[in-house]
Short mmCIF file of C-alpha atoms in Angstrom, two decimals:
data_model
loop_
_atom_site.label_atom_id
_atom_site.label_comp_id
_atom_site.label_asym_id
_atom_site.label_seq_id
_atom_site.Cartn_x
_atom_site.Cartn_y
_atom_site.Cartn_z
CA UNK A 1 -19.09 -20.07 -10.35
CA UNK A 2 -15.99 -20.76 -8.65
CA UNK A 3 -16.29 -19.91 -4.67
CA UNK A 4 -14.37 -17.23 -2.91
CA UNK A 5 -14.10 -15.46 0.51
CA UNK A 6 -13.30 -11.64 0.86
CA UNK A 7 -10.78 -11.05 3.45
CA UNK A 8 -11.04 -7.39 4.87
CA UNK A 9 -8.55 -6.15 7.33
CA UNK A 10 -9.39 -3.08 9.03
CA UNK A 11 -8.85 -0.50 11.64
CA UNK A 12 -12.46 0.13 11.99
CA UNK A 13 -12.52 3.59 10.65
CA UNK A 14 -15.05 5.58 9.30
CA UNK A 15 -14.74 4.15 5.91
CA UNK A 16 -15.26 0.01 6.91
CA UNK A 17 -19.27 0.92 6.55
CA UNK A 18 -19.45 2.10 3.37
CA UNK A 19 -17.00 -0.45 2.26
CA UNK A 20 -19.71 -3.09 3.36
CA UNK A 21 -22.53 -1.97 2.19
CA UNK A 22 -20.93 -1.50 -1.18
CA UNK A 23 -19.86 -5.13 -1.31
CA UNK A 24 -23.69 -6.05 0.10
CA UNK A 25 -24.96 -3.79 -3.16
CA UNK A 26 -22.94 -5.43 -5.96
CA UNK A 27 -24.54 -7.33 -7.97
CA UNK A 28 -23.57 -10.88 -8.97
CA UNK A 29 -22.64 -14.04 -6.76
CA UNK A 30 -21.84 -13.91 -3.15
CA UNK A 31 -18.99 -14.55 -1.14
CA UNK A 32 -19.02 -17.50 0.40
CA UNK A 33 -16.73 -15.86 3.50
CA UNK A 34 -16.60 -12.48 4.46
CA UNK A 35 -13.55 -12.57 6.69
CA UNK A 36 -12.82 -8.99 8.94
CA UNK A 37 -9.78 -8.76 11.31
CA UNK A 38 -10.11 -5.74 13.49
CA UNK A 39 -6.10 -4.91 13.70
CA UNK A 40 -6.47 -2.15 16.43
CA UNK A 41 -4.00 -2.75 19.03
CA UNK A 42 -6.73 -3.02 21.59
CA UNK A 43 -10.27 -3.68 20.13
CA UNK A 44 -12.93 -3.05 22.18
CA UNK A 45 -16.36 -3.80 22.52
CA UNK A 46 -17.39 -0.73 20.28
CA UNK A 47 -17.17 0.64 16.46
CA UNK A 48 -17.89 -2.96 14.96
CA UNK A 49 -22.01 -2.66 15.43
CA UNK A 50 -22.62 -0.03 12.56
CA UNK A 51 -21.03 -1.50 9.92
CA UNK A 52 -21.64 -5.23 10.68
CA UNK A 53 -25.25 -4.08 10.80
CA UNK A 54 -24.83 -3.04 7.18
CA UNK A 55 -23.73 -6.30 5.86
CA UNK A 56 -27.69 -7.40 5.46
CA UNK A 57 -27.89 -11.34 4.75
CA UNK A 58 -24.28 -11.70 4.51
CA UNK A 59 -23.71 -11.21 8.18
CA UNK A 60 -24.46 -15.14 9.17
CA UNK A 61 -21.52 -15.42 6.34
CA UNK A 62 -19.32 -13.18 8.01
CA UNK A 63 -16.51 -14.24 10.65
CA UNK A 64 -14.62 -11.14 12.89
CA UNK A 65 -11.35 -11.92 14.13
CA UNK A 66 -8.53 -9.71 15.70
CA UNK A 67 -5.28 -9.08 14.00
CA UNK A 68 -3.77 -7.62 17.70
CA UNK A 69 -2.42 -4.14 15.50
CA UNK A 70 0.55 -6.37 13.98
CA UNK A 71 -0.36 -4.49 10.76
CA UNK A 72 -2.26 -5.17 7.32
CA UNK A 73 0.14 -7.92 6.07
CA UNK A 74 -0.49 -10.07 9.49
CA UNK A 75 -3.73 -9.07 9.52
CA UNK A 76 -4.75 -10.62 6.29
CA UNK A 77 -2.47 -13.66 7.34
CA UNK A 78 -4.95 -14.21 9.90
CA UNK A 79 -7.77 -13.65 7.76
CA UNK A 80 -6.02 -16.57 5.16
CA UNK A 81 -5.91 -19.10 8.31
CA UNK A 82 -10.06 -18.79 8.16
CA UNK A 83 -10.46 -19.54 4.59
CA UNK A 84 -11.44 -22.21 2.94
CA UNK A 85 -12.46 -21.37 -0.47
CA UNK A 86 -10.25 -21.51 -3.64
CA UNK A 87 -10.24 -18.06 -4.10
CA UNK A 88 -9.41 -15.46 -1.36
CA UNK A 89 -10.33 -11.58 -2.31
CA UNK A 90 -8.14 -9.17 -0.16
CA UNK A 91 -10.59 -5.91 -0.17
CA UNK A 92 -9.07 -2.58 1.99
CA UNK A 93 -11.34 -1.42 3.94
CA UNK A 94 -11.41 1.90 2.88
CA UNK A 95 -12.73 1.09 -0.60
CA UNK A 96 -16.11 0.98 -2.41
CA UNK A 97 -16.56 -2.00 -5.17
CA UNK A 98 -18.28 -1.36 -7.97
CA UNK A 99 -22.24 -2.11 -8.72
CA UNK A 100 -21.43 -5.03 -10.44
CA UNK A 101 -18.79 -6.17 -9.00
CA UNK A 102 -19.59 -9.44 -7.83
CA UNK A 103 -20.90 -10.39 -11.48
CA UNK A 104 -17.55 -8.68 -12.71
CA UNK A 105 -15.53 -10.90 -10.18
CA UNK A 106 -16.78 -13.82 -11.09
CA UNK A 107 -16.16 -13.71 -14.90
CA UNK A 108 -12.65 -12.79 -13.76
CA UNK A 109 -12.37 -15.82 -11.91
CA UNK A 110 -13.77 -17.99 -14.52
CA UNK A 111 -11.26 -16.57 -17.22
CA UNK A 112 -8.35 -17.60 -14.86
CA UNK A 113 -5.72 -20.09 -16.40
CA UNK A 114 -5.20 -22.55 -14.05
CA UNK A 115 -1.75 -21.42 -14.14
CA UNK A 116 -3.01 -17.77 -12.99
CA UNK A 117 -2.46 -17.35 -9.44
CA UNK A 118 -3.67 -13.72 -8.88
CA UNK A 119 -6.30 -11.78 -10.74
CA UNK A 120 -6.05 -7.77 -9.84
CA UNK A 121 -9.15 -5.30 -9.68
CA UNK A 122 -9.09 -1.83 -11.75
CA UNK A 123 -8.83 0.64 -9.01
CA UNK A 124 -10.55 4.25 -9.79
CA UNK A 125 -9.68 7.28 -7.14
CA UNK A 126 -12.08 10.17 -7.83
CA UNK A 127 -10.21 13.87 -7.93
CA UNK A 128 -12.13 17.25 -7.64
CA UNK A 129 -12.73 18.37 -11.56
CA UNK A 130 -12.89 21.83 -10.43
CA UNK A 131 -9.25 22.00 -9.42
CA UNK A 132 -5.79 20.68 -9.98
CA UNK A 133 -5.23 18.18 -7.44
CA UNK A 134 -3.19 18.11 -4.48
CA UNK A 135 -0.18 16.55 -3.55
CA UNK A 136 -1.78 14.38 -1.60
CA UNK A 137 -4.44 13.35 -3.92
CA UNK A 138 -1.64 12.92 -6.97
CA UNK A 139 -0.43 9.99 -4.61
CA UNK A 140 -3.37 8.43 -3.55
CA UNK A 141 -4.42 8.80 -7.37
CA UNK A 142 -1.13 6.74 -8.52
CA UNK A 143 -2.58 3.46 -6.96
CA UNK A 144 -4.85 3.48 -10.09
CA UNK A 145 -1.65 2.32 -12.10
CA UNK A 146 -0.48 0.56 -9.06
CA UNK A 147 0.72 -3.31 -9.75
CA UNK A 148 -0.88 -6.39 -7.50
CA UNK A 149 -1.85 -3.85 -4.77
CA UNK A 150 -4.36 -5.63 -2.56
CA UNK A 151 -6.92 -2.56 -2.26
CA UNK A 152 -9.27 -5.03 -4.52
CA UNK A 153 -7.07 -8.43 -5.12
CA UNK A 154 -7.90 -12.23 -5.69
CA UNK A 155 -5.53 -14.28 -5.17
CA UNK A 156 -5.86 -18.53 -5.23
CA UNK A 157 -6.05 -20.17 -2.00
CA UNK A 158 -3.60 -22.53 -2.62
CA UNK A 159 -1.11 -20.24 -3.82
CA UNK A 160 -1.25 -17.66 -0.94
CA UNK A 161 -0.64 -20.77 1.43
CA UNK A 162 2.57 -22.44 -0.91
CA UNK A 163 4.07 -19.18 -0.48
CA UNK A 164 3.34 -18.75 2.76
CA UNK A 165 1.19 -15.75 2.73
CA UNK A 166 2.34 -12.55 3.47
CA UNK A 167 5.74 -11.56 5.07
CA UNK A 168 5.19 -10.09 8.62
CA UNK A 169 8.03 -8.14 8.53
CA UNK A 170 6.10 -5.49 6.91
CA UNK A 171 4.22 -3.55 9.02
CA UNK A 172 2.73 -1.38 7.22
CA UNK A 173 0.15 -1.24 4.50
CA UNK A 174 3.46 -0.84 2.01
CA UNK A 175 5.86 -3.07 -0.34
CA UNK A 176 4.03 -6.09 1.22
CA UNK A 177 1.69 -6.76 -1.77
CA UNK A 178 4.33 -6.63 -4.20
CA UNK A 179 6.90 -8.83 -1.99
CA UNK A 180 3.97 -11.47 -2.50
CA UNK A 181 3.01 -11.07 -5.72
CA UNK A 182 6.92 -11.20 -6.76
CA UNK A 183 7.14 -14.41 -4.73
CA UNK A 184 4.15 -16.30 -6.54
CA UNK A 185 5.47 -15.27 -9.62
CA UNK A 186 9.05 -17.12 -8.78
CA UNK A 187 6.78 -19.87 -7.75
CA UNK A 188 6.06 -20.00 -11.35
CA UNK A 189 2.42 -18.70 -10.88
CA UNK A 190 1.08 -15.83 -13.38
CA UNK A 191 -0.83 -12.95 -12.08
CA UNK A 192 -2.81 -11.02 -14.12
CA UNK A 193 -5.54 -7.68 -14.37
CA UNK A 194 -9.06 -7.97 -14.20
CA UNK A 195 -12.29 -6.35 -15.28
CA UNK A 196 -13.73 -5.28 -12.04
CA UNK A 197 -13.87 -1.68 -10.98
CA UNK A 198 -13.29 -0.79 -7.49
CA UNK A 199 -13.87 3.21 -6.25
CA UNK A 200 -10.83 4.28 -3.48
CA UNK A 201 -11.69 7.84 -2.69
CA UNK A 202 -9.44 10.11 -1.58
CA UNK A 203 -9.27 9.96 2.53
CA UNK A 204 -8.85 13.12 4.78
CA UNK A 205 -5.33 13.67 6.23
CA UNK A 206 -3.33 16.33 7.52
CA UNK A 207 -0.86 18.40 5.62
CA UNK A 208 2.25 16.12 7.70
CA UNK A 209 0.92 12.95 6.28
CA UNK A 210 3.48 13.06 3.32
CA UNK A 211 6.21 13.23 6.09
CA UNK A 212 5.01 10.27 8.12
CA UNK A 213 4.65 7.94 4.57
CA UNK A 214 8.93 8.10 4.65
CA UNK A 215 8.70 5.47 6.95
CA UNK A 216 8.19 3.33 3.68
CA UNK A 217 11.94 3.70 2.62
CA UNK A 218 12.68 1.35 5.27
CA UNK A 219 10.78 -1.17 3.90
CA UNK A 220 12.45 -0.46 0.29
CA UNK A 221 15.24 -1.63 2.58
CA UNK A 222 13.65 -4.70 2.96
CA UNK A 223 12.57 -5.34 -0.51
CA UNK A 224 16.29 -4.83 -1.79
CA UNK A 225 17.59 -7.21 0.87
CA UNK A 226 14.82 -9.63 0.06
CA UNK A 227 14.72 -9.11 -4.02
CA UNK A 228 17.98 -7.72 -4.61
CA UNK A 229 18.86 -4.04 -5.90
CA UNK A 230 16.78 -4.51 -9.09
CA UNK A 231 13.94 -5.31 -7.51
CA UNK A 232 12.44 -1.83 -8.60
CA UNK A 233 12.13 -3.19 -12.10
CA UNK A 234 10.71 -6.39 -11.52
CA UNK A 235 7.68 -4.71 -9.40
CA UNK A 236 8.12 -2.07 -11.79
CA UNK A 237 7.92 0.56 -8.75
CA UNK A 238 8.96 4.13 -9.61
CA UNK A 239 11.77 4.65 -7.86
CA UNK A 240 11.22 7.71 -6.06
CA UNK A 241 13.76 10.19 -4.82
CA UNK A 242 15.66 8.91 -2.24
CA UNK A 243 19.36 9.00 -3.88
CA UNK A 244 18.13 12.98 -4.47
CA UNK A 245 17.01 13.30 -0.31
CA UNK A 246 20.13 11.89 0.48
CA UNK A 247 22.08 13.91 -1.45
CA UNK A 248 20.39 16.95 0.02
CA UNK A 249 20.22 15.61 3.55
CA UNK A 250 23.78 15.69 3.46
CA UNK A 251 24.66 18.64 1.90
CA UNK A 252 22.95 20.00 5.14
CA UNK A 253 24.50 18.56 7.71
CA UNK A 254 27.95 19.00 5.74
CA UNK A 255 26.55 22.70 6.41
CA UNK A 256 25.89 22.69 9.63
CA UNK A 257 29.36 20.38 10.69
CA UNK A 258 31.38 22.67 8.59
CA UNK A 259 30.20 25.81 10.56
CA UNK A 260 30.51 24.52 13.48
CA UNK A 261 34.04 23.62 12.46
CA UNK A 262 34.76 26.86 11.42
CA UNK A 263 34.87 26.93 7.40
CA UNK A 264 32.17 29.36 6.47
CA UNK A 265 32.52 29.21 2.97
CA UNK A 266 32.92 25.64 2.35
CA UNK A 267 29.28 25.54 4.84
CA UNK A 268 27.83 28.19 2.89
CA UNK A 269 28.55 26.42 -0.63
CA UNK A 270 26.94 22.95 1.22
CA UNK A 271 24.30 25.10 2.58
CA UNK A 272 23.46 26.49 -1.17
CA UNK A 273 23.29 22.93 -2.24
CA UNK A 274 21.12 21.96 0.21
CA UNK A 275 18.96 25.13 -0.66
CA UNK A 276 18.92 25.05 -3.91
CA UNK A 277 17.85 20.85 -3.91
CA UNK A 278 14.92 21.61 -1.36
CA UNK A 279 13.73 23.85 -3.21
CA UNK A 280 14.00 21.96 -6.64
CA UNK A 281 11.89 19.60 -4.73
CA UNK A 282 9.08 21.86 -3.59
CA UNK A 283 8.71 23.28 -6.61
CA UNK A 284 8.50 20.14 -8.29
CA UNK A 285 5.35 19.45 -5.61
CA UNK A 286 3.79 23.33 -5.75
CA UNK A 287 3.58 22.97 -9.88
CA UNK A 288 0.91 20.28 -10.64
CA UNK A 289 -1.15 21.20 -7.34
CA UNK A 290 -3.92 23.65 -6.89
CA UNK A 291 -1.51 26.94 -5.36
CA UNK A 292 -3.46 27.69 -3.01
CA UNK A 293 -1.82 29.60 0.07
CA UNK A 294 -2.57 26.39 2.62
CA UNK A 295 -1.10 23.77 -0.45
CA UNK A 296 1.72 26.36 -0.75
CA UNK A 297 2.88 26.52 2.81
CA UNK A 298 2.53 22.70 3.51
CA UNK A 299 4.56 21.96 0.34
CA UNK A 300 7.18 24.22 1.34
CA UNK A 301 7.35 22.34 5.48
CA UNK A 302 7.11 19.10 4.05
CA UNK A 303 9.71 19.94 1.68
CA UNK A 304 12.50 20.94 4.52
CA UNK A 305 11.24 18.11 6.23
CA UNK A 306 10.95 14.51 3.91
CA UNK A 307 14.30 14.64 2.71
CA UNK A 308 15.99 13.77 5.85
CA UNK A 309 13.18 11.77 7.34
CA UNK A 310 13.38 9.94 4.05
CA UNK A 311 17.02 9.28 4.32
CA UNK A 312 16.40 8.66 8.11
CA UNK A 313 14.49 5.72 7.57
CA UNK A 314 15.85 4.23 4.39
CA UNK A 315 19.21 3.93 6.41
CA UNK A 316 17.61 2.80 9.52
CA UNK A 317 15.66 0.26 7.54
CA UNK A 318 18.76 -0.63 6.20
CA UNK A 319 20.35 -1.22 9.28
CA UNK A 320 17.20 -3.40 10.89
CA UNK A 321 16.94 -5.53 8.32
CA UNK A 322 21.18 -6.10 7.73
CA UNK A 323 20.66 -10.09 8.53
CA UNK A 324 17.91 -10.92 6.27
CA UNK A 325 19.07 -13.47 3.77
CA UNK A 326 17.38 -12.90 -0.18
CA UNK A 327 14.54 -14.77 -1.01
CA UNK A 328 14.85 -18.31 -2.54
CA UNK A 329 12.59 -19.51 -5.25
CA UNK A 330 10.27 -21.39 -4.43
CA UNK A 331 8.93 -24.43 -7.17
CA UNK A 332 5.26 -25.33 -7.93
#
């Protein structure tokens, strides 16, 4: 059996526990490491004890570090600089591995071509059977077909450091894993899908949380600086909306410039377009969701509210990251 070390970087919430003591239950070899890297700006003395007492006979296994809330991408950086086994597992921390994980692991590390840099876990999100999911659940649902996300990832030791690990100019828990996988696959590395089955339920959030996730589009804006503009295909990531939010964003504040200015009709035809895309858009949201007066209403808000914050933030992004130079290939 080949060694590894899970790397788990976390903002100890709620979920770390049951994270644990799934990894404790599965059945099959142990890690050799279990690194954690509490990322909250300021971590205090408390919130660690529960689910460190959960982690049974791997806790003399198990090193806790702090990350200093630089987000998940320096956090498992920092969790990298601790390993020393060939293979380094990058778990989330608010997933649940399977029962026989470890067992399924291991065969999937076995089975690796030693030109295989990266072996990727099935990821399963559970949605209520009694009713059509929200919007909310539809997207935490798409990171079942998600590619080289690191919610359940194993990635070789070696190849994480010739690359240089994970860019730190992400910040959030977005576009990171696939910058990385795209760059150990121009080192000339293969990655790969695995056998094991990893559970990521569906967490609680509020009905602005879909407004908040636009922040995102500014790190498209540092994929297409790094990748270029077809980097899209080569992570084969779905493109999203943004040309439509952008359109509509400015159809609106055409509206609002042009009355000001004094051309009603030419603001009222702009305003019409900007009425007629938002609500192409919530509709589009309302549809495959469960209608219920609460889903309703927040669709409708979020709607008004995501295209500009979406265009906001791709065009800041843009702006931030104006200097960054494209990514050179690196050789094995």
């Amino acid at each position: 059996m080949t060694a590894y070390a899970v790397v788990v970087p976390t903002l100890v919430r709620d979920t770390l526990a049951d994270c644990l003591a799934a990894l404790v239950a599965a059945n099959g070899p142990r890690p050799e490491q279990v690194v954690l890297v509490d990322d909250r700006p300021e971590p205090g003395p408390g919130g660690l004890e529960h689910p460190l007492s959960v982690l049974g006979d791997l806790r003399e296994r198990t090193t806790v570090l702090t990350g200093g809330g630089r987000g998940p991408a320096a956090a498992r950086n920092t969790g990298l600089r601790a390993v020393t086994a060939p293979w380094t597992i990058f778990l989330d921390d608010d997933v649940q591995v399977g029962p026989h994980w470890c067992d399924q692991l291991a065969e999937d590390l076995t089975e690796a071509a030693p030109d295989v840099a990266g072996v990727q876990g099935v990821i399963a999100v559970p949605l209520p059977g009694e009713r059509r999911p929200t919007d909310w659940e539809r997207g935490t649902a798409g990171l079942a077909r998600a590619r080289w996300i690191t919610a359940d990832m194993a990635y070789r030791t070696e190849a994480l450091k010739q690359v240089g690990g994970f860019d730190e100019r992400f910040p959030r828990a977005f576009r990171e894993d696939a910058d990385l996988a795209l760059r150990v696959l121009d080192a000339g590395w293969r990655i790969r899908r695995g056998r094991r089955t990893t559970r990521h339920p569906v967490r609680p959030a509020d009905r602005w949380v879909s407004v908040r996730q636009q922040r995102g589009n500014a790190d498209d804006a540092l994929m297409r600086r790094l990748h270029g503009p077809e980097w899209w295909d080569k992570a084969a990531a779905p493109r999203g909306r943004i040309r439509r939010h952008a359109a509509v964003t400015t159809a609106g504040v055409a509206a609002c410039a042009l009355a000001v200015a004094g051309r009603p009709r030419a603001a009222a035809a702009c305003a019409l377009g900007w009425a007629a895309g938002t609500a192409e858009f919530a509709r589009a949201r309302i549809v495959p969701g469960p209608r219920t007066r609460q889903e309703v209403t927040t669709m409708l808000a979020t709607s008004v509210l995501i295209p500009p914050a979406a265009t906001w933030h791709r065009l800041s992004g843009a702006w931030r990251h104006r200097h960054v130079q494209a990514r050179q290939e690196v050789t094995p």
